[in-house]
């Protein structure tokens, strides 16, 4: 079939369509105007039967709704009278739901409050950073004591020395509580200057010099003459005033909320009463430590130190086992030993222990591994480091660092030494 026999068919159809549409439009407009006129008429004539009939229908509908409502109320009252127990049960259920909602809301608030209270009463820094900062403070106190002990050696030109000294010492929980309030999850390496400033405020070492004239009785060799001789004495007085760390903190201008939290932390010991059983434990400063001397003549140990020190300062990452993802304690030691002549794969702390031969502390030497237990909830060894001698280990704490094993914390959790095969 040829659809293009007459090229004008499309134009004619279009014209006819336009004419038909125009007629339809005119008819619709006429109908609309008739309706508008009718509505206008009804509005102008309130007595119109149309208006009245509509109003009557509305009134009848309203009265119907009213009657239905009355009947519903009657039925409810009748049901209550006939079944009062049902009403009681409904009321009891409603009250139970109300009080349950009230208790749940109160319980939620209590749990939230309890969580905030526990957090506010707990030191938020890592144990190693807390004890490490205190170790820095203790080191300054020891240096102060050593300075006093060297007085006569450093100042030899005096006849007499007088010492007016307060006791040296501080409450480590005051230090930890204050630093938690001010710096929250602090790091040891970040607070060197803060510790020194607190120390300088707590202790005041001064020297007083005076010359005193004295007299003494002298006799001649044959005791025939007795006389008085006057002489001078050079006296050095050493004064040490300990204002107490608590007094220093009291002058730091803590606001009301900070002071309240400080008091709570001090009272609870930050929920870590195990940290400072012995304030003057044998601490070392890991930032200043590096194995030296004969220990590095052992090529295997020297290789372990060279590999391990590449990552000093890296943060602890749970489950980490390589430089890209980071290290945890066992991941770090596994990486070091696997790059220094062993092939053990990625092992846990307890897995590394099982590959070692246990040796006594007296037999331990640099390059042995040192294991700890109970640092978190797991069976067997829970932490591992590389023993480097001098009571020190290289391990992944937070961060990777050298740490003294002679602190109360590590002594409490010590498990054993292990020698690699």
Coordinates of C-alpha atoms in Angstrom, one line a residue:
X1 CA 0.0 0.0 0.0
X2 CA 1.3 3.5 -0.9
X3 CA 0.8 5.9 1.9
X4 CA 1.9 8.9 -0.1
X5 CA -0.7 8.9 -3.0
X6 CA -1.9 12.4 -2.0
X7 CA 0.7 14.6 -0.5
X8 CA -2.0 17.1 0.7
X9 CA -3.9 14.5 2.8
X10 CA -1.9 15.4 5.9
X11 CA -2.6 19.1 5.6
X12 CA -6.3 18.6 5.0
X13 CA -6.6 16.3 8.0
X14 CA -4.8 18.9 10.1
X15 CA -7.2 21.6 9.1
X16 CA -10.2 19.5 9.8
X17 CA -8.8 18.6 13.2
X18 CA -8.3 22.3 14.1
X19 CA -11.9 23.2 13.1
X20 CA -13.3 20.3 15.2
X21 CA -11.3 21.3 18.2
X22 CA -12.5 24.9 17.9
X23 CA -16.1 23.8 17.9
X24 CA -15.6 21.6 20.9
X25 CA -13.9 24.4 22.8
X26 CA -16.8 26.8 22.1
X27 CA -19.4 24.2 23.3
X28 CA -17.4 23.7 26.6
X29 CA -17.3 27.4 27.2
X30 CA -21.1 27.7 26.7
X31 CA -21.7 24.9 29.3
X32 CA -19.3 26.5 31.8
X33 CA -21.1 29.9 31.5
X34 CA -24.5 28.3 32.0
X35 CA -23.2 26.6 35.2
X36 CA -21.8 29.9 36.5
X37 CA -25.0 31.7 35.9
X38 CA -27.0 29.0 37.7
X39 CA -24.6 29.1 40.7
X40 CA -24.8 32.9 40.8
X41 CA -28.6 32.7 40.8
X42 CA -28.7 30.3 43.7
X43 CA -26.3 32.4 45.7
X44 CA -28.5 35.5 45.1
X45 CA -31.7 33.7 46.0
X46 CA -31.4 32.0 49.4
X47 CA -35.0 30.8 49.2
X48 CA -34.1 28.8 46.1
X49 CA -35.2 25.2 46.4
X50 CA -31.7 24.1 45.5
X51 CA -30.1 26.1 48.4
X52 CA -32.8 24.9 50.8
X53 CA -32.5 21.3 49.8
X54 CA -28.6 21.4 50.2
X55 CA -28.9 23.1 53.7
X56 CA -31.5 20.5 54.8
X57 CA -29.2 17.7 53.7
X58 CA -26.3 19.1 55.6
X59 CA -28.4 19.6 58.8
X60 CA -29.7 16.0 58.5
X61 CA -26.2 14.7 58.1
X62 CA -25.0 16.7 61.2
X63 CA -28.0 15.4 63.3
X64 CA -27.1 11.8 62.1
X65 CA -23.5 12.2 63.2
X66 CA -24.7 13.6 66.5
X67 CA -27.2 10.7 67.0
X68 CA -24.5 8.2 66.1
X69 CA -22.1 9.7 68.6
X70 CA -24.7 9.6 71.3
X71 CA -25.4 6.0 70.5
X72 CA -21.7 5.1 70.6
X73 CA -21.3 6.7 74.0
X74 CA -24.3 4.8 75.3
X75 CA -22.9 1.5 74.0
X76 CA -19.5 2.3 75.7
X77 CA -21.2 3.1 79.0
X78 CA -23.3 0.0 78.8
X79 CA -20.3 -2.1 78.0
X80 CA -18.4 -0.7 81.0
X81 CA -21.4 -1.3 83.3
X82 CA -21.7 -4.9 82.1
X83 CA -18.0 -5.6 82.0
X84 CA -16.1 -3.4 84.6
X85 CA -13.3 -6.0 84.8
X86 CA -12.4 -5.3 81.1
X87 CA -12.1 -1.6 81.9
X88 CA -9.9 -2.3 84.9
X89 CA -7.7 -4.6 82.8
X90 CA -7.4 -1.9 80.1
X91 CA -6.5 0.7 82.7
X92 CA -3.9 -1.6 84.2
X93 CA -2.3 -2.3 80.8
X94 CA -2.2 1.4 80.0
X95 CA -0.5 2.1 83.4
X96 CA 2.0 -0.7 82.9
X97 CA 2.9 0.5 79.5
X98 CA 3.3 4.1 80.9
X99 CA 5.6 3.0 83.8
X100 CA 7.6 0.7 81.5
X101 CA 8.2 3.6 79.2
X102 CA 9.2 5.7 82.2
X103 CA 11.6 3.1 83.5
X104 CA 13.2 2.5 80.2
X105 CA 13.8 6.2 79.7
X106 CA 15.3 6.4 83.2
X107 CA 17.4 3.3 82.7
X108 CA 18.8 4.8 79.5
X109 CA 19.7 8.0 81.2
X110 CA 21.3 6.0 84.1
X111 CA 23.4 3.9 81.8
X112 CA 24.5 7.0 79.9
X113 CA 25.3 8.7 83.1
X114 CA 27.1 5.7 84.5
X115 CA 29.2 5.5 81.3
X116 CA 30.2 9.1 81.5
X117 CA 31.0 8.7 85.2
X118 CA 33.3 5.7 84.6
X119 CA 35.0 7.6 81.8
X120 CA 35.5 10.7 83.9
X121 CA 37.0 8.6 86.7
X122 CA 39.5 6.8 84.4
X123 CA 42.9 7.8 83.0
X124 CA 42.6 7.9 79.3
X125 CA 46.2 7.7 78.3
X126 CA 48.1 4.5 77.8
X127 CA 49.7 3.0 80.9
X128 CA 53.1 3.3 79.4
X129 CA 52.6 7.0 78.7
X130 CA 51.3 7.6 82.2
X131 CA 54.2 5.8 83.9
X132 CA 56.6 7.2 81.3
X133 CA 55.7 10.8 82.1
X134 CA 56.1 10.0 85.8
X135 CA 59.4 8.4 85.1
X136 CA 60.5 11.7 83.5
X137 CA 59.4 13.5 86.7
X138 CA 61.3 11.0 88.9
X139 CA 64.4 11.4 86.8
X140 CA 64.3 15.2 87.4
X141 CA 63.9 14.5 91.1
X142 CA 66.9 12.1 91.1
X143 CA 69.0 14.7 89.3
X144 CA 68.0 17.2 91.9
X145 CA 69.1 14.9 94.7
X146 CA 72.4 14.2 92.9
X147 CA 73.0 17.9 92.6
X148 CA 72.5 18.3 96.3
X149 CA 74.8 15.3 97.0
X150 CA 77.6 16.9 94.9
X151 CA 77.4 20.2 96.8
X152 CA 80.7 19.9 98.6
X153 CA 82.4 18.6 95.5
X154 CA 81.0 21.4 93.3
X155 CA 81.6 24.1 96.0
X156 CA 84.9 23.1 97.7
X157 CA 86.0 26.5 99.1
X158 CA 83.7 26.6 102.1
X159 CA 84.5 25.7 105.6
X160 CA 81.0 24.5 106.5
X161 CA 77.9 23.3 104.8
X162 CA 74.4 23.7 106.1
X163 CA 71.5 21.8 104.6
X164 CA 67.9 23.0 105.0
X165 CA 66.1 20.5 102.8
X166 CA 62.5 19.5 102.3
X167 CA 61.9 15.9 101.3
X168 CA 62.0 15.2 97.6
X169 CA 59.0 13.4 96.2
X170 CA 55.6 13.7 94.7
X171 CA 52.3 11.9 94.4
X172 CA 52.3 10.3 90.9
X173 CA 48.5 10.1 90.9
X174 CA 48.3 13.9 91.3
X175 CA 50.5 14.2 88.2
X176 CA 48.5 11.7 86.2
X177 CA 45.2 13.2 87.3
X178 CA 46.2 16.7 86.4
X179 CA 47.6 15.8 83.0
X180 CA 44.5 13.7 82.2
X181 CA 42.3 16.7 82.9
X182 CA 44.4 19.1 80.9
X183 CA 45.7 16.9 78.0
X184 CA 43.4 13.8 78.1
X185 CA 45.0 11.0 76.0
X186 CA 48.5 12.4 76.3
X187 CA 51.8 11.0 74.9
X188 CA 55.0 10.9 76.9
X189 CA 57.1 12.5 74.2
X190 CA 54.7 15.4 74.0
X191 CA 55.0 16.5 77.6
X192 CA 58.7 16.8 78.2
X193 CA 58.5 20.6 78.6
X194 CA 55.3 20.4 80.6
X195 CA 56.9 18.1 83.1
X196 CA 60.0 20.3 83.4
X197 CA 57.8 23.4 84.1
X198 CA 55.8 21.6 86.8
X199 CA 59.0 20.4 88.4
X200 CA 60.5 23.9 88.4
X201 CA 57.4 25.2 90.1
X202 CA 57.4 22.5 92.7
X203 CA 61.1 22.7 93.8
X204 CA 63.2 25.7 94.6
X205 CA 66.9 25.0 95.2
X206 CA 68.9 28.0 96.4
X207 CA 72.3 28.7 98.2
X208 CA 73.1 31.2 100.8
X209 CA 76.6 32.3 101.6
X210 CA 77.7 34.0 104.8
X211 CA 80.9 34.7 106.6
X212 CA 80.8 34.3 110.4
X213 CA 83.3 35.6 112.8
X214 CA 84.1 33.3 115.7
X215 CA 86.5 33.3 118.6
X216 CA 88.4 30.6 120.4
X217 CA 90.8 30.4 123.3
X218 CA 94.5 29.8 122.6
X219 CA 97.4 28.9 125.0
X220 CA 101.1 29.2 124.7
X221 CA 103.1 26.1 124.4
X222 CA 104.1 26.1 128.0
X223 CA 100.5 27.0 129.0
X224 CA 101.8 30.2 130.6
X225 CA 99.6 32.4 128.4
X226 CA 95.9 32.1 127.7
X227 CA 94.4 34.4 125.0
X228 CA 91.4 34.8 122.6
X229 CA 91.7 34.4 118.9
X230 CA 89.2 35.6 116.3
X231 CA 88.7 33.9 112.9
X232 CA 86.2 33.8 110.1
X233 CA 84.2 30.9 108.7
X234 CA 82.8 30.7 105.2
X235 CA 79.5 28.9 105.3
X236 CA 77.4 27.7 102.4
X237 CA 73.7 27.0 103.2
X238 CA 71.8 24.8 100.8
X239 CA 68.0 25.4 100.8
X240 CA 65.5 23.2 99.1
X241 CA 61.8 24.1 99.2
X242 CA 59.2 21.5 98.1
X243 CA 56.0 23.4 97.5
X244 CA 54.3 20.0 96.8
X245 CA 52.9 19.0 93.4
X246 CA 49.4 19.3 94.8
X247 CA 49.9 23.0 95.7
X248 CA 51.4 23.7 92.2
X249 CA 48.3 22.1 90.6
X250 CA 46.0 24.1 92.9
X251 CA 47.5 27.2 91.4
X252 CA 46.9 26.2 87.8
X253 CA 43.5 27.7 87.6
X254 CA 41.4 24.7 86.9
X255 CA 37.8 25.6 86.3
X256 CA 34.9 24.1 88.3
X257 CA 34.4 21.1 86.0
X258 CA 38.1 20.4 85.6
X259 CA 38.6 20.6 89.4
X260 CA 35.7 18.2 90.0
X261 CA 37.1 15.7 87.5
X262 CA 40.6 16.1 89.0
X263 CA 39.2 15.3 92.4
X264 CA 37.4 12.2 91.1
X265 CA 40.5 10.9 89.2
X266 CA 42.7 11.4 92.3
X267 CA 40.2 9.6 94.6
X268 CA 39.8 6.7 92.2
X269 CA 43.5 6.7 91.1
X270 CA 42.1 6.8 87.6
X271 CA 40.9 3.2 88.1
X272 CA 44.5 2.1 87.7
X273 CA 45.8 1.7 91.2
X274 CA 48.4 -0.8 90.0
X275 CA 50.5 1.8 88.2
X276 CA 52.6 3.3 91.0
X277 CA 53.2 0.7 93.6
X278 CA 56.8 1.8 93.7
X279 CA 57.2 5.4 92.6
X280 CA 61.0 5.1 92.4
X281 CA 61.3 2.1 90.2
X282 CA 64.3 1.9 87.9
X283 CA 63.1 3.9 85.0
X284 CA 65.0 4.8 81.9
X285 CA 64.2 7.4 79.2
X286 CA 63.6 5.5 76.0
X287 CA 64.1 8.6 73.9
X288 CA 67.7 8.7 75.0
X289 CA 68.4 5.0 74.9
X290 CA 70.3 3.0 72.3
X291 CA 72.2 -0.3 72.8
X292 CA 75.9 0.3 72.7
X293 CA 79.1 -1.6 73.2
X294 CA 79.8 -5.3 73.1
X295 CA 76.1 -6.3 72.7
X296 CA 76.2 -5.0 69.2
X297 CA 79.1 -7.3 68.3
X298 CA 76.5 -10.1 67.9
X299 CA 75.6 -9.8 64.3
X300 CA 72.1 -11.3 64.7
X301 CA 71.3 -8.9 67.5
X302 CA 72.7 -6.0 65.7
X303 CA 70.5 -6.8 62.7
X304 CA 67.4 -7.0 64.9
X305 CA 68.2 -3.6 66.4
X306 CA 68.9 -2.1 63.0
X307 CA 65.6 -3.4 61.6
X308 CA 63.6 -2.6 64.7
X309 CA 64.8 1.0 65.1
X310 CA 63.5 1.8 61.6
X311 CA 60.1 1.9 63.1
X312 CA 60.7 3.8 66.3
X313 CA 57.8 6.2 67.0
X314 CA 55.2 4.3 64.9
X315 CA 51.8 4.1 66.6
X316 CA 50.4 0.8 67.8
X317 CA 47.8 -0.7 65.4
X318 CA 45.8 -3.7 66.6
X319 CA 46.4 -6.7 64.3
X320 CA 49.1 -4.8 62.3
X321 CA 51.9 -6.9 60.9
X322 CA 53.9 -4.7 58.4
X323 CA 55.1 -1.2 57.9
X324 CA 52.2 -0.4 55.6
X325 CA 49.4 -1.4 57.9
X326 CA 51.3 -0.7 61.1
X327 CA 52.3 -3.0 63.9
X328 CA 50.9 -4.5 67.1
X329 CA 53.4 -6.1 69.6
X330 CA 53.6 -9.6 68.1
X331 CA 53.3 -8.2 64.5
X332 CA 56.3 -6.0 65.2
X333 CA 58.5 -8.8 66.7
X334 CA 57.4 -11.3 64.0
X335 CA 58.4 -8.8 61.3
X336 CA 61.8 -8.1 62.9
X337 CA 62.8 -11.8 63.4
X338 CA 61.6 -12.7 59.9
X339 CA 63.9 -10.1 58.4
X340 CA 66.9 -11.1 60.5
X341 CA 67.5 -14.7 59.6
X342 CA 64.4 -16.5 60.9
X343 CA 61.3 -17.6 59.0
X344 CA 58.4 -17.9 61.4
X345 CA 55.6 -16.2 59.6
X346 CA 53.1 -14.0 61.4
X347 CA 52.7 -15.3 65.0
X348 CA 50.9 -14.2 68.1
X349 CA 52.8 -13.4 71.3
X350 CA 52.0 -16.9 72.6
X351 CA 52.9 -18.4 69.2
X352 CA 56.3 -16.8 69.4
X353 CA 56.8 -18.1 72.9
X354 CA 56.0 -21.6 71.8
X355 CA 58.8 -21.4 69.2
X356 CA 61.3 -20.3 71.7
X357 CA 63.3 -22.1 74.4
X358 CA 62.5 -20.6 77.8
X359 CA 65.5 -19.2 79.7
X360 CA 65.8 -17.8 83.2
X361 CA 66.2 -14.1 83.8
X362 CA 69.8 -14.7 84.9
X363 CA 70.5 -16.4 81.5
X364 CA 68.7 -13.8 79.4
X365 CA 70.8 -12.0 76.9
X366 CA 70.3 -9.3 74.2
X367 CA 68.3 -10.7 71.3
X368 CA 66.1 -13.0 73.5
X369 CA 62.4 -12.3 73.5
X370 CA 60.6 -11.3 76.6
X371 CA 57.0 -12.3 77.2
X372 CA 54.3 -10.9 79.5
X373 CA 50.9 -12.2 80.5
X374 CA 47.6 -10.6 81.6
X375 CA 48.1 -7.3 79.8
X376 CA 44.7 -8.1 78.3
X377 CA 42.3 -11.1 78.6
X378 CA 43.9 -14.0 76.8
X379 CA 45.6 -17.3 77.7
X380 CA 49.4 -17.5 77.8
X381 CA 51.6 -14.7 76.6
X382 CA 49.8 -11.5 75.8
X383 CA 52.7 -9.2 75.0
X384 CA 56.2 -9.6 73.6
X385 CA 59.2 -7.5 73.2
X386 CA 62.9 -7.9 72.2
X387 CA 65.2 -7.8 75.2
X388 CA 68.2 -5.5 74.6
X389 CA 70.0 -5.8 77.9
X390 CA 70.4 -3.3 80.7
X391 CA 66.8 -4.0 81.9
X392 CA 65.4 -2.6 78.6
X393 CA 63.3 -4.0 75.8
X394 CA 62.4 -2.8 72.3
X395 CA 58.7 -3.4 71.7
X396 CA 55.5 -2.0 70.1
X397 CA 53.9 -0.2 72.9
X398 CA 52.3 3.0 71.8
X399 CA 54.4 3.9 70.0
X400 CA 57.2 1.5 69.1
X401 CA 60.0 2.4 71.6
X402 CA 62.5 1.3 74.1
X403 CA 61.0 0.7 77.6
X404 CA 62.4 -0.3 81.0
X405 CA 61.2 -3.8 82.1
X406 CA 61.9 -2.8 85.7
X407 CA 58.7 -0.8 86.2
X408 CA 56.0 -2.2 88.5
X409 CA 53.7 -2.7 85.6
X410 CA 56.0 -4.9 83.5
X411 CA 57.3 -6.7 86.6
X412 CA 53.7 -7.5 87.6
X413 CA 53.0 -9.0 84.1
X414 CA 56.3 -10.6 83.5
X415 CA 56.0 -14.2 82.1
X416 CA 59.4 -15.4 80.9
X417 CA 62.3 -15.0 78.5
X418 CA 62.6 -17.0 75.3
X419 CA 65.5 -17.8 73.1
X420 CA 64.9 -18.0 69.4
X421 CA 65.9 -21.3 67.7

